[in-house]
mmCIF file of C-alpha atoms in Angstrom:
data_model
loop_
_atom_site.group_PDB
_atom_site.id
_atom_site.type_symbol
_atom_site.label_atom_id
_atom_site.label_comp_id
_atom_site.label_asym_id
_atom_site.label_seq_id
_atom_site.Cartn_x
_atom_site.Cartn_y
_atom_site.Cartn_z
ATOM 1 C CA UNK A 1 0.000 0.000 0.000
ATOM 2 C CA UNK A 2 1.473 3.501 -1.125
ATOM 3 C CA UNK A 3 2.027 5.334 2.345
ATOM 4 C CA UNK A 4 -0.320 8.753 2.903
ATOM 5 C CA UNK A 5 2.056 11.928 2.371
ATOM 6 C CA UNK A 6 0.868 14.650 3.855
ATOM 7 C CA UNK A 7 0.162 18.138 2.468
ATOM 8 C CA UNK A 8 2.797 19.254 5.266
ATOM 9 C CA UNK A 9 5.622 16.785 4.463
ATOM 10 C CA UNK A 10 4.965 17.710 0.272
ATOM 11 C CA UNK A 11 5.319 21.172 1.589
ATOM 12 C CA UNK A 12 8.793 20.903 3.077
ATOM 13 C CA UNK A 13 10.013 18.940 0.616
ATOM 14 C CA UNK A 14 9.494 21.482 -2.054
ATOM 15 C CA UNK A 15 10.919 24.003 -0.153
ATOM 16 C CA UNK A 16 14.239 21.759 0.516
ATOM 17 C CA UNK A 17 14.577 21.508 -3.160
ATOM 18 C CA UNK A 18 13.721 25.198 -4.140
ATOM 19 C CA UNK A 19 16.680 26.180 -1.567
ATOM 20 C CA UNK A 20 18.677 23.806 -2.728
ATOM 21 C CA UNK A 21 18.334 24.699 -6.296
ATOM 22 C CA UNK A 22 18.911 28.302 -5.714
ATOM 23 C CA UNK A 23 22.260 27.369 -4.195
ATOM 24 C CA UNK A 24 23.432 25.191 -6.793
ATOM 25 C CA UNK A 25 21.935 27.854 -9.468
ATOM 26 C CA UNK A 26 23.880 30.698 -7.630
ATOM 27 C CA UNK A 27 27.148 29.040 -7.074
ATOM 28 C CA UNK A 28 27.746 27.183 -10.799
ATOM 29 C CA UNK A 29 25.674 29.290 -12.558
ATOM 30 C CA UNK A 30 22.106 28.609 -13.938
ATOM 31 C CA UNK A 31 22.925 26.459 -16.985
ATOM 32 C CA UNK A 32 26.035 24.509 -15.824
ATOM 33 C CA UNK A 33 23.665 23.527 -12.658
ATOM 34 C CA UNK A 34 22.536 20.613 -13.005
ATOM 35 C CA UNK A 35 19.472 17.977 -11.341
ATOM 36 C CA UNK A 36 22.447 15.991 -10.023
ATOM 37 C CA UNK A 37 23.698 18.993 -8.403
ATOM 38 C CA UNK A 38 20.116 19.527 -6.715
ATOM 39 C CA UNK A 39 20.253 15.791 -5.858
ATOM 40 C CA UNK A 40 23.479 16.093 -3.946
ATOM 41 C CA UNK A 41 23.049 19.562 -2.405
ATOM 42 C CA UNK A 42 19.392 18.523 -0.799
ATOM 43 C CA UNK A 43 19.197 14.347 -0.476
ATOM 44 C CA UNK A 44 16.480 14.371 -2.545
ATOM 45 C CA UNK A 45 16.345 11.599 -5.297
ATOM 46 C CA UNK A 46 16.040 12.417 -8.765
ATOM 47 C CA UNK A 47 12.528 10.496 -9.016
ATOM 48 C CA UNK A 48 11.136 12.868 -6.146
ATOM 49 C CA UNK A 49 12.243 15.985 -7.521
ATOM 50 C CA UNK A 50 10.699 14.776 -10.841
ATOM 51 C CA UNK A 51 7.399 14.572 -8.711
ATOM 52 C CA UNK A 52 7.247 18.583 -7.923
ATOM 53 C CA UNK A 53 9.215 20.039 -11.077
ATOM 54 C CA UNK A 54 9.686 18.549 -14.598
ATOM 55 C CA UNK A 55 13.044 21.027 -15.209
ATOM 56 C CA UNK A 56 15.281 23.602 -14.150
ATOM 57 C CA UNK A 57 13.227 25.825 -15.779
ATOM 58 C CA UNK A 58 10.284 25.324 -13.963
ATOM 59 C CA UNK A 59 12.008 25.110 -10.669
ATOM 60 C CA UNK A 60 13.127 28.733 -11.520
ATOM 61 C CA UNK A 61 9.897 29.880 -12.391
ATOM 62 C CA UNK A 62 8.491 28.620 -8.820
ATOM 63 C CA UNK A 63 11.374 30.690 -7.125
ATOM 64 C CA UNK A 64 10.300 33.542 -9.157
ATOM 65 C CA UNK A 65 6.876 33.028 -8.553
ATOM 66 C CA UNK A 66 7.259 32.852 -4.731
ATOM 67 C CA UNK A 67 9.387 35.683 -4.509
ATOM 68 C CA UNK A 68 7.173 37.858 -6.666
ATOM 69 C CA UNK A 69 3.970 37.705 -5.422
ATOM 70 C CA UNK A 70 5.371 37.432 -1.354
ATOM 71 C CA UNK A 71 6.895 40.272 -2.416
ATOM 72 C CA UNK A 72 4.487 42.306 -4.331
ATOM 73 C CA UNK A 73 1.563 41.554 -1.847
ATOM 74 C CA UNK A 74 3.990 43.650 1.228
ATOM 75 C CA UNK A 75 4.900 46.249 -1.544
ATOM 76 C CA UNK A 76 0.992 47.050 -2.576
ATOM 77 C CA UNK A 77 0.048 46.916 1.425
ATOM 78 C CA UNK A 78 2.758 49.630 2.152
ATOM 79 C CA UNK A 79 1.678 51.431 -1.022
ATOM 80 C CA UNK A 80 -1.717 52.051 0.021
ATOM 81 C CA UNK A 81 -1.405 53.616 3.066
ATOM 82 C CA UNK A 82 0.615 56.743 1.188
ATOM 83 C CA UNK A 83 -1.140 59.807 -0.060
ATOM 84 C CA UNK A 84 0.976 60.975 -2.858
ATOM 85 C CA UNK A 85 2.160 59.517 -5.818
ATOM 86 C CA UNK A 86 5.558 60.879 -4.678
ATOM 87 C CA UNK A 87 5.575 59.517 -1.750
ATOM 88 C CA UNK A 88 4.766 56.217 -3.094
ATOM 89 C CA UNK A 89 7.671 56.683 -5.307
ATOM 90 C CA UNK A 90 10.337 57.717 -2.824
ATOM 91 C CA UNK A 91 8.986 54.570 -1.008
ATOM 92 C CA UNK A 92 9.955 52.320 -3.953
ATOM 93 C CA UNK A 93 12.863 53.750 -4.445
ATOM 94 C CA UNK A 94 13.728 53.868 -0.201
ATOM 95 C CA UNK A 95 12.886 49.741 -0.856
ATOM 96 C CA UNK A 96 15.644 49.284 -3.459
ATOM 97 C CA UNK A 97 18.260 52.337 -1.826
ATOM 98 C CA UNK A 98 18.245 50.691 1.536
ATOM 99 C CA UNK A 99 18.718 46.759 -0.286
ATOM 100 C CA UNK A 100 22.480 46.061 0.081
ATOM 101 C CA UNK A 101 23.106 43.957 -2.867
ATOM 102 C CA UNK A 102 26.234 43.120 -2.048
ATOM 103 C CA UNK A 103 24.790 40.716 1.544
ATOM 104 C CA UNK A 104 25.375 36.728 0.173
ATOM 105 C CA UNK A 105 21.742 35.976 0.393
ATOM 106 C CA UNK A 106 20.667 39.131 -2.348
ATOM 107 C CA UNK A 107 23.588 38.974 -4.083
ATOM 108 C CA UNK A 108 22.739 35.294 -4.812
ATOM 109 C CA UNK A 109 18.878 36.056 -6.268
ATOM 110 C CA UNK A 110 20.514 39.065 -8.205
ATOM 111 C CA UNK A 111 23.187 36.392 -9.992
ATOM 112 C CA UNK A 112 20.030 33.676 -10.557
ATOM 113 C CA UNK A 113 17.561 36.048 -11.741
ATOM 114 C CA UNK A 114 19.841 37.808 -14.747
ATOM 115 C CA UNK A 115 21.853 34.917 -15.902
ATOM 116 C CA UNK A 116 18.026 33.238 -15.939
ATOM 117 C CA UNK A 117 16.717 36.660 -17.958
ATOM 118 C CA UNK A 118 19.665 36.308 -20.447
ATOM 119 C CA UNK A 119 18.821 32.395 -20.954
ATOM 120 C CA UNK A 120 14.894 33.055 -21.536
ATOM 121 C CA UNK A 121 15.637 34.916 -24.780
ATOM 122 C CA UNK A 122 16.650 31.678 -26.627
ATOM 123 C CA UNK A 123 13.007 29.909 -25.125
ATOM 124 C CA UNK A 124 9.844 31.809 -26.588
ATOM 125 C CA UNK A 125 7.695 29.825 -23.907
ATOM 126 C CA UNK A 126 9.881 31.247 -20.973
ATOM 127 C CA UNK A 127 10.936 34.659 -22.372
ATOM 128 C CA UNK A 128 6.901 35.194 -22.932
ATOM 129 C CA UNK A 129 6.302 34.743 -19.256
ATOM 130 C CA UNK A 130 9.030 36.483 -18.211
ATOM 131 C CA UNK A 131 7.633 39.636 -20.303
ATOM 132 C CA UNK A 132 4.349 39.177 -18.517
ATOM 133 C CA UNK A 133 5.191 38.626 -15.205
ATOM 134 C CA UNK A 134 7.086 42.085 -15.633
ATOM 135 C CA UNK A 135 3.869 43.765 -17.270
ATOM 136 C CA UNK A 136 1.659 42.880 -14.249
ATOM 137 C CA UNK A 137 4.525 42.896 -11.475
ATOM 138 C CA UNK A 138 6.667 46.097 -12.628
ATOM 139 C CA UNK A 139 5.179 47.898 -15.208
ATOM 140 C CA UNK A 140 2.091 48.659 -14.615
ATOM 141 C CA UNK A 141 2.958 49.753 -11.061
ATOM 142 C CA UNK A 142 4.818 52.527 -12.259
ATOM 143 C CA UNK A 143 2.608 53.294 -14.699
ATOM 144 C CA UNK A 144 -0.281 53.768 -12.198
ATOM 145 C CA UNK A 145 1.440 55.734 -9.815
ATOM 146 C CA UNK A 146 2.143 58.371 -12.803
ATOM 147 C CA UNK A 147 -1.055 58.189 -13.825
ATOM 148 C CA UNK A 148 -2.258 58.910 -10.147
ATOM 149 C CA UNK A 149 0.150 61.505 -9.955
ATOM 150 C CA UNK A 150 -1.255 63.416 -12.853
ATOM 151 C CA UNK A 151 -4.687 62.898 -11.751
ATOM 152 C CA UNK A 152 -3.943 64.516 -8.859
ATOM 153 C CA UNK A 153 -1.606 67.462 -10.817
ATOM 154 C CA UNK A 154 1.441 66.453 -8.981
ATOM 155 C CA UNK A 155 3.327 65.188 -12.256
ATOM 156 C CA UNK A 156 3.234 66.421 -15.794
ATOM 157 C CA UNK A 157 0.780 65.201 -17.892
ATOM 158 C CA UNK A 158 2.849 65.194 -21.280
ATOM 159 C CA UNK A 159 4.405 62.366 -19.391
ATOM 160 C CA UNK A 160 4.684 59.045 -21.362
ATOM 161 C CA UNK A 161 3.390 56.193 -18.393
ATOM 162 C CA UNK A 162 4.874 53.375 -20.248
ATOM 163 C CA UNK A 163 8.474 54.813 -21.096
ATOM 164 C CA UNK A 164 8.874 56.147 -17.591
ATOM 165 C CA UNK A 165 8.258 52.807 -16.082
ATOM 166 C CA UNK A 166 10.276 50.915 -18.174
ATOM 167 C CA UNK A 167 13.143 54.049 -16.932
ATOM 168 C CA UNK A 168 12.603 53.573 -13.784
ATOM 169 C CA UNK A 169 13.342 48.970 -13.915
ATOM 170 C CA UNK A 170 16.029 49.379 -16.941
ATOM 171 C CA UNK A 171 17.757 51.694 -13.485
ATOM 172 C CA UNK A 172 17.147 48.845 -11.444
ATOM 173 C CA UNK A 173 17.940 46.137 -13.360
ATOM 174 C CA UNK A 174 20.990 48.331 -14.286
ATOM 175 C CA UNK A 175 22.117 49.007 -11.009
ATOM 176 C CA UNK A 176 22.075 45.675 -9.728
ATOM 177 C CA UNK A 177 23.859 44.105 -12.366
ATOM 178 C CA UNK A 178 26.554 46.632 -11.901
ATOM 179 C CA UNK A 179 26.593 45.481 -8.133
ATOM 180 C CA UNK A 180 27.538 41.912 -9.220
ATOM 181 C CA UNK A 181 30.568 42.872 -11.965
ATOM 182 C CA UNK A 182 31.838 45.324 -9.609
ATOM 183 C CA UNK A 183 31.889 45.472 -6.100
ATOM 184 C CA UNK A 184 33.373 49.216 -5.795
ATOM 185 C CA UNK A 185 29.759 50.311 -7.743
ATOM 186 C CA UNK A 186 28.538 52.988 -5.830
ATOM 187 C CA UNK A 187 24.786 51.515 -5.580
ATOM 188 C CA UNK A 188 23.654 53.370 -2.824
ATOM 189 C CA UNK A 189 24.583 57.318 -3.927
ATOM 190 C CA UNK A 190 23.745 56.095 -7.838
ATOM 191 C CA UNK A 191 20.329 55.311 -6.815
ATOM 192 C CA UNK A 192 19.783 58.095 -4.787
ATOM 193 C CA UNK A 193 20.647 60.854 -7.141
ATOM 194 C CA UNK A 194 18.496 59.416 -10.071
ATOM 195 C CA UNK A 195 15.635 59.624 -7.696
ATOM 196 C CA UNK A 196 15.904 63.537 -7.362
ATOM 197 C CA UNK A 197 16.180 63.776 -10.986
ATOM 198 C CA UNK A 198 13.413 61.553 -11.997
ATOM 199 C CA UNK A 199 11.020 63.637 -9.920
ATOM 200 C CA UNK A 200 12.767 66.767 -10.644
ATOM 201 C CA UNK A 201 11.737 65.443 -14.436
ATOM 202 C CA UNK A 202 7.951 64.224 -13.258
ATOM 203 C CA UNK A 203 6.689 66.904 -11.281
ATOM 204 C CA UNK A 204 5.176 69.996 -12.639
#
């Protein structure tokens, strides 16, 4: 008789193996990693991490996932309770100042998540939810705080919503990647001065 497994114990599991995969993704790189790797860094077998994830791919995509919407869901709580759309922007930007990219644990999601970007442009299937998980995740937060902010006449309204958003992540994404090639990259002070001139630029 095939033991009961409880939702618990299924639980646990997959979270052994998405830690485990992150580790091995972060320290060999995403496409050198390997199952085998995952095997030996969490005890796992092969045939059980086959039961939660068909590929490295899709292990990724759960990390993402997770860290997205955890993520997201404490970002759009803060959000609400600010009045402005400028203070909901210096709040964004507070969130990514005070990050210090260069701590082991951040520094390792930084190094997964680009070398994974760079790898979904040769898969249409993965490159096509990576573009909407941005859309609904980045983009369009930005673009409704502008849009806010002009409702309410604190920003320009010549102001194109989708350009400045994609700005403001290409900074980011910029930024961070910097972080990771060069560990003199003055994060911090970079960040901060493109936030006075991007609302120096939005506001009327």
């Amino acid at each position: 008789m095939t033991p009961i497994v409880s939702e618990e114990y299924k639980q646990k599991k997959k979270r052994e193996i998405l830690d485990s995969a992150l580790d091995c993704f972060a320290k060999k790189g995403f496409q050198v990693a390997t199952i085998d790797d995952i095997v030996k860094r969490s005890g796992i077998s092969k045939g059980a991490i086959y039961n939660y994830f068909k590929s490295k791919d899709e292990i990724y995509l759960e990390l993402m996932r997770e860290q997205t919407e955890t993520s997201n869901a404490k970002l759009l709580e803060k959000l609400s309770n600010l009045r402005t759309a400028r203070e909901k922007l210096i709040y964004l930007f507070g969130v990514y100042i005070g990050m210090d990219p260069y701590k082991e644990d951040k520094r390792k999601i930084i190094i997964v998540h680009l070398e994974f970007t760079l790898n979904s442009s040769r898969s249409e299937e993965i490159n096509k939810i990576l573009k909407e998980r941005g859309r609904k995740f980045f983009i369009q937060l930005i673009i409704e705080i502008i849009e806010e902010g002009q409702k309410l006449g604190e920003f320009r309204r010549d102001l194109e919503r989708q350009v400045i958003a994609n700005m403001f992540w290409t900074l980011m994404d910029g930024a961070m990647l910097h972080t990771i090639i060069n560990n003199e990259y003055p994060y911090t002070e970079v960040l901060d001065n493109y936030q006075k001139m991007i609302l120096n630029y939005l506001e009327c």
